Short mmCIF file of C-alpha atoms in Angstrom, two decimals:
data_model
loop_
_atom_site.label_atom_id
_atom_site.label_comp_id
_atom_site.label_asym_id
_atom_site.label_seq_id
_atom_site.Cartn_x
_atom_site.Cartn_y
_atom_site.Cartn_z
CA MET K 1 10.15 7.88 -0.99
CA GLN K 2 10.42 4.58 -2.99
CA THR K 3 8.27 3.64 -5.48
CA GLN K 4 6.31 0.72 -3.96
CA VAL K 5 5.61 -2.25 -5.96
CA ALA K 6 1.97 -4.08 -6.22
CA LEU K 7 1.29 -7.44 -7.90
CA VAL K 8 -1.98 -8.12 -8.52
CA THR K 9 -3.53 -11.47 -9.65
CA GLY K 10 -6.28 -12.01 -12.03
CA ALA K 11 -5.28 -8.40 -13.56
CA ALA K 12 -6.42 -9.14 -17.10
CA ASP K 13 -9.67 -7.99 -16.67
CA GLY K 14 -12.76 -6.83 -14.85
CA ILE K 15 -12.11 -6.05 -11.07
CA GLY K 16 -8.28 -7.01 -11.29
CA TRP K 17 -7.58 -4.69 -13.69
CA ALA K 18 -9.96 -1.94 -12.30
CA MET K 19 -7.23 -2.36 -9.29
CA ALA K 20 -4.05 -2.73 -11.43
CA ARG K 21 -5.06 0.95 -12.95
CA ARG K 22 -6.08 2.42 -9.53
CA PHE K 23 -2.62 1.33 -8.18
CA ALA K 24 -0.84 2.47 -11.03
CA ALA K 25 -2.82 5.85 -10.98
CA ALA K 26 -1.42 6.15 -7.41
CA GLY K 27 2.04 6.02 -8.60
CA CYS K 28 2.91 2.33 -7.73
CA CYS K 29 4.86 -0.12 -10.15
CA VAL K 30 2.40 -2.78 -11.03
CA ALA K 31 3.09 -6.54 -11.74
CA LEU K 32 -0.18 -7.84 -13.30
CA ALA K 33 -0.45 -11.69 -13.27
CA ASP K 34 -2.92 -13.59 -15.04
CA LEU K 35 -3.50 -16.95 -16.80
CA ASP K 36 -3.99 -15.02 -20.19
CA HIS K 37 -0.53 -13.69 -20.59
CA ASP K 38 -1.21 -12.00 -23.88
CA ARG K 39 -4.02 -10.20 -22.66
CA THR K 40 -1.89 -9.25 -19.56
CA ALA K 41 0.96 -8.25 -21.40
CA ALA K 42 -1.41 -5.74 -23.46
CA ARG K 43 -2.65 -4.76 -20.44
CA ALA K 44 0.63 -3.82 -18.79
CA ALA K 45 1.87 -2.24 -21.72
CA GLU K 46 -1.40 0.07 -21.70
CA LEU K 47 -0.24 1.00 -18.13
CA GLY K 48 3.46 1.93 -19.20
CA ASP K 49 6.70 0.78 -19.68
CA ARG K 50 7.62 0.12 -16.08
CA HIS K 51 4.72 -2.15 -15.16
CA LEU K 52 5.22 -6.23 -15.67
CA ALA K 53 3.02 -8.81 -17.24
CA VAL K 54 3.65 -12.02 -15.39
CA ARG K 55 1.89 -15.42 -16.72
CA ALA K 56 0.68 -17.39 -13.24
CA ASP K 57 -1.74 -19.92 -12.30
CA VAL K 58 -2.13 -19.48 -8.80
CA ALA K 59 -3.44 -23.05 -8.17
CA ASP K 60 -0.40 -24.37 -9.06
CA GLU K 61 2.01 -23.86 -6.15
CA ALA K 62 5.08 -23.58 -8.25
CA SER K 63 3.50 -21.07 -10.70
CA ALA K 64 2.48 -18.83 -7.89
CA ILE K 65 5.93 -19.19 -6.26
CA ALA K 66 7.32 -18.21 -9.44
CA MET K 67 5.01 -15.47 -9.70
CA VAL K 68 6.29 -13.68 -6.75
CA GLU K 69 9.90 -14.18 -7.39
CA GLU K 70 9.58 -13.03 -10.63
CA THR K 71 8.11 -9.63 -9.59
CA VAL K 72 10.95 -9.24 -6.88
CA ALA K 73 13.42 -9.98 -9.45
CA ARG K 74 12.37 -7.56 -12.43
CA LEU K 75 10.66 -4.59 -10.01
CA GLY K 76 13.28 -5.24 -7.02
CA ARG K 77 10.72 -5.47 -4.37
CA LEU K 78 7.26 -6.18 -3.53
CA ASP K 79 5.11 -3.77 -0.89
CA ILE K 80 1.40 -4.75 -2.06
CA LEU K 81 -0.15 -8.03 -2.94
CA VAL K 82 -3.64 -8.27 -4.09
CA ASN K 83 -4.96 -11.77 -4.30
CA ASN K 84 -7.52 -11.10 -6.50
CA ALA K 85 -7.53 -14.17 -9.12
CA GLY K 86 -10.75 -16.12 -9.06
CA ILE K 87 -13.17 -18.28 -10.86
CA GLY K 88 -16.80 -18.66 -10.99
CA ASP K 89 -18.51 -21.78 -9.99
CA SER K 90 -21.44 -23.75 -12.12
CA HIS K 91 -24.75 -22.25 -10.14
CA LYS K 92 -26.33 -25.71 -9.98
CA PRO K 93 -28.16 -27.38 -7.00
CA THR K 94 -25.99 -28.88 -4.44
CA LEU K 95 -27.23 -32.37 -5.69
CA GLU K 96 -26.02 -31.58 -9.20
CA GLN K 97 -22.56 -30.60 -8.08
CA ASP K 98 -19.28 -32.60 -8.70
CA LEU K 99 -16.49 -32.82 -6.76
CA ALA K 100 -13.85 -32.18 -9.47
CA THR K 101 -15.29 -28.69 -9.79
CA PHE K 102 -15.69 -27.99 -6.11
CA ASP K 103 -11.69 -28.91 -5.61
CA ARG K 104 -10.89 -26.59 -8.61
CA ILE K 105 -12.66 -23.58 -7.19
CA LEU K 106 -11.27 -24.41 -3.80
CA ARG K 107 -7.56 -24.73 -5.35
CA VAL K 108 -8.19 -21.28 -7.12
CA HIS K 109 -9.03 -19.07 -4.21
CA LEU K 110 -7.96 -20.87 -1.34
CA ASP K 111 -4.54 -22.57 -2.40
CA GLY K 112 -4.07 -19.33 -4.18
CA THR K 113 -4.22 -17.24 -1.77
CA PHE K 114 -2.57 -19.26 0.74
CA VAL K 115 0.68 -19.63 -1.25
CA ALA K 116 1.04 -16.29 -2.68
CA SER K 117 0.39 -14.44 0.86
CA ARG K 118 3.04 -16.96 2.14
CA GLU K 119 5.49 -16.06 -0.74
CA ALA K 120 4.74 -12.40 -0.43
CA ALA K 121 5.31 -12.44 3.34
CA ARG K 122 8.71 -13.66 2.79
CA ALA K 123 9.60 -11.22 0.37
CA MET K 124 8.14 -8.40 2.49
CA ALA K 125 10.10 -9.55 5.23
CA GLY K 126 12.12 -6.76 7.25
CA GLN K 127 10.14 -3.88 5.34
CA GLY K 128 6.57 -4.51 5.87
CA GLY K 129 3.91 -4.29 3.21
CA ALA K 130 -0.04 -4.78 2.59
CA ILE K 131 -1.54 -7.74 1.51
CA LEU K 132 -5.41 -7.52 0.37
CA ASN K 133 -7.50 -10.65 0.02
CA VAL K 134 -10.64 -10.64 -2.29
CA SER K 135 -13.72 -12.54 -0.90
CA SER K 136 -17.14 -11.83 -1.49
CA ILE K 137 -20.67 -11.41 -0.12
CA ALA K 138 -20.67 -15.17 -0.86
CA GLY K 139 -18.64 -15.75 2.05
CA LEU K 140 -20.28 -13.78 4.35
CA THR K 141 -24.22 -14.84 3.42
CA GLY K 142 -25.58 -17.91 2.34
CA LEU K 143 -26.27 -18.00 -1.47
CA PRO K 144 -28.01 -20.75 -2.64
CA ARG K 145 -26.07 -22.80 -5.25
CA ARG K 146 -22.96 -21.34 -4.66
CA ASN K 147 -21.44 -24.28 -2.30
CA ALA K 148 -17.78 -24.02 -3.48
CA TYR K 149 -17.70 -20.50 -4.17
CA GLY K 150 -19.16 -19.49 -0.63
CA ALA K 151 -16.79 -21.85 1.29
CA ALA K 152 -13.81 -20.73 -0.70
CA LYS K 153 -14.46 -16.90 0.09
CA ALA K 154 -15.65 -17.82 3.45
CA GLY K 155 -11.94 -19.64 4.11
CA ILE K 156 -10.38 -16.42 2.35
CA VAL K 157 -11.92 -14.30 5.33
CA ALA K 158 -10.59 -16.75 8.21
CA MET K 159 -6.83 -17.05 6.40
CA THR K 160 -7.19 -12.93 6.24
CA LYS K 161 -7.61 -12.57 10.00
CA SER K 162 -4.97 -15.83 10.54
CA MET K 163 -2.24 -14.07 8.81
CA ALA K 164 -3.05 -10.57 10.07
CA CYS K 165 -2.75 -11.47 13.56
CA GLU K 166 0.66 -13.86 12.79
CA TRP K 167 2.31 -10.87 10.71
CA ALA K 168 1.12 -7.94 12.52
CA GLY K 169 4.45 -8.07 14.31
CA ALA K 170 6.63 -8.14 10.87
CA GLY K 171 4.42 -4.72 9.63
CA ILE K 172 2.70 -6.64 7.05
CA ARG K 173 -1.09 -5.73 7.41
CA VAL K 174 -3.51 -8.56 5.85
CA ASN K 175 -7.19 -7.10 4.93
CA ALA K 176 -10.26 -8.29 2.75
CA ILE K 177 -12.72 -6.90 0.87
CA ALA K 178 -16.17 -8.63 0.17
CA PRO K 179 -17.58 -7.29 -2.96
CA GLY K 180 -21.32 -7.65 -3.79
CA TYR K 181 -22.17 -8.37 -7.64
CA VAL K 182 -20.17 -5.91 -9.94
CA GLY K 183 -20.56 -5.24 -13.54
CA THR K 184 -18.24 -7.27 -15.34
CA ALA K 185 -18.12 -9.70 -18.37
CA LEU K 186 -18.53 -12.60 -15.90
CA VAL K 187 -21.89 -11.55 -14.74
CA ALA K 188 -23.09 -9.99 -17.75
CA LYS K 189 -22.88 -13.78 -19.14
CA LEU K 190 -24.96 -15.05 -16.09
CA PHE K 191 -27.63 -12.19 -16.87
CA GLU K 192 -27.74 -13.29 -20.69
CA ALA K 193 -27.45 -17.14 -19.64
CA GLY K 194 -30.86 -16.30 -17.59
CA ARG K 195 -29.22 -17.43 -14.51
CA ILE K 196 -29.62 -14.18 -12.75
CA ASP K 197 -32.39 -11.87 -13.14
CA ARG K 198 -30.89 -8.64 -13.38
CA GLY K 199 -34.23 -6.13 -12.24
CA ARG K 200 -34.36 -8.67 -9.25
CA LEU K 201 -31.28 -8.56 -8.75
CA GLU K 202 -30.77 -4.66 -8.63
CA ARG K 203 -33.93 -4.30 -6.74
CA ARG K 204 -32.48 -6.50 -3.66
CA ILE K 205 -29.37 -4.26 -3.36
CA PRO K 206 -30.31 -1.08 -1.30
CA LEU K 207 -28.41 1.18 -3.55
CA GLY K 208 -30.26 -0.29 -6.65
CA ARG K 209 -27.58 -1.09 -9.00
CA LEU K 210 -24.55 -3.21 -9.45
CA ALA K 211 -20.76 -1.82 -8.38
CA ASP K 212 -18.50 -0.51 -11.23
CA PRO K 213 -15.59 -2.44 -11.16
CA ALA K 214 -13.56 1.35 -10.32
CA GLU K 215 -15.36 1.33 -7.08
CA ILE K 216 -14.11 -1.99 -5.93
CA ALA K 217 -10.27 -0.89 -6.81
CA GLU K 218 -10.89 2.27 -4.75
CA ALA K 219 -11.56 0.45 -1.73
CA ALA K 220 -8.91 -1.89 -2.32
CA TRP K 221 -6.46 1.15 -2.83
CA PHE K 222 -7.56 2.43 0.80
CA LEU K 223 -6.81 -0.91 2.57
CA CYS K 224 -3.23 -0.83 1.21
CA SER K 225 -2.43 2.76 1.41
CA PRO K 226 -1.05 4.63 4.12
CA SER K 227 -4.65 5.69 4.96
CA ALA K 228 -5.27 2.36 6.23
CA SER K 229 -2.06 2.06 8.35
CA TYR K 230 -3.69 0.94 11.61
CA VAL K 231 -6.42 -1.26 9.80
CA THR K 232 -5.46 -5.03 9.67
CA GLY K 233 -7.69 -8.33 9.88
CA ALA K 234 -10.36 -6.36 8.43
CA VAL K 235 -13.19 -7.41 6.13
CA LEU K 236 -14.75 -4.64 4.00
CA SER K 237 -18.02 -5.32 2.25
CA VAL K 238 -18.36 -3.36 -0.72
CA ASP K 239 -21.72 -4.59 -1.67
CA GLY K 240 -24.22 -1.55 -1.85
CA GLY K 241 -25.90 -2.39 1.38
CA TRP K 242 -26.57 -6.17 0.12
CA SER K 243 -25.03 -7.49 3.51
CA ALA K 244 -26.66 -4.93 5.71
CA TYR K 245 -30.21 -5.78 4.44
CA GLY K 246 -31.88 -7.99 6.62
CA ASP K 247 -34.55 -9.48 4.06
CA ALA K 248 -32.48 -12.38 2.08
CA GLY K 249 -34.97 -11.68 -0.57
CA ASP K 250 -35.78 -14.07 -3.57
CA ALA K 251 -33.19 -16.94 -3.62
CA SER K 252 -33.33 -17.48 -7.27
CA LEU K 253 -31.28 -14.05 -7.42
CA ALA K 254 -28.35 -16.05 -6.49
#
């Protein structure tokens, strides 16, 4: 069986890095893409010589196109794309939010997912493949002060379903995961800044804790693996029960 090539965006840290490690452990040759090329190169070297670091700004169409082209040119093919690259929002009340920040968040999440998926589908033509988009509980439920982020992640859900229906005939499966709160450096900074009360947050989560990035990576690998060969257009919540819990809880948690 030919070695599969997986491209993971936002792979320098956090969930993206956990995904890159998991896909490499499954035998994939991984292209790690991120704006921070030095860190990404170090991560790729940590995985081994056959893996690739690609500098990419997914919010820029030319850069996103070049990212896919470089992956195919240097690794020979593309079987899996994980659209993980993203940025946080300001956590400000709606009346204090500015359009420039709103637009930037949508460009990274929506434009980046759209362009990378379009180019990946072209590369997968005639062979099939799997595309995984990273949404969020913010795209499935209402979270105060998360307008841009929530809108972007909800848009990713809609895009996932549309692409899944359109590309199924070409053997390209498109799914999404919707993580809850994950123990990443970004979330740690929100705790430190007092934007989120960790104790109240964990009490709101039925499983009582944040996810480990490796747990999100396991769900990602499942949806991209042969084990999910009949799954497309699905959105898998990986949130410790957050979206299943009927009581919205304290709005300050968001």
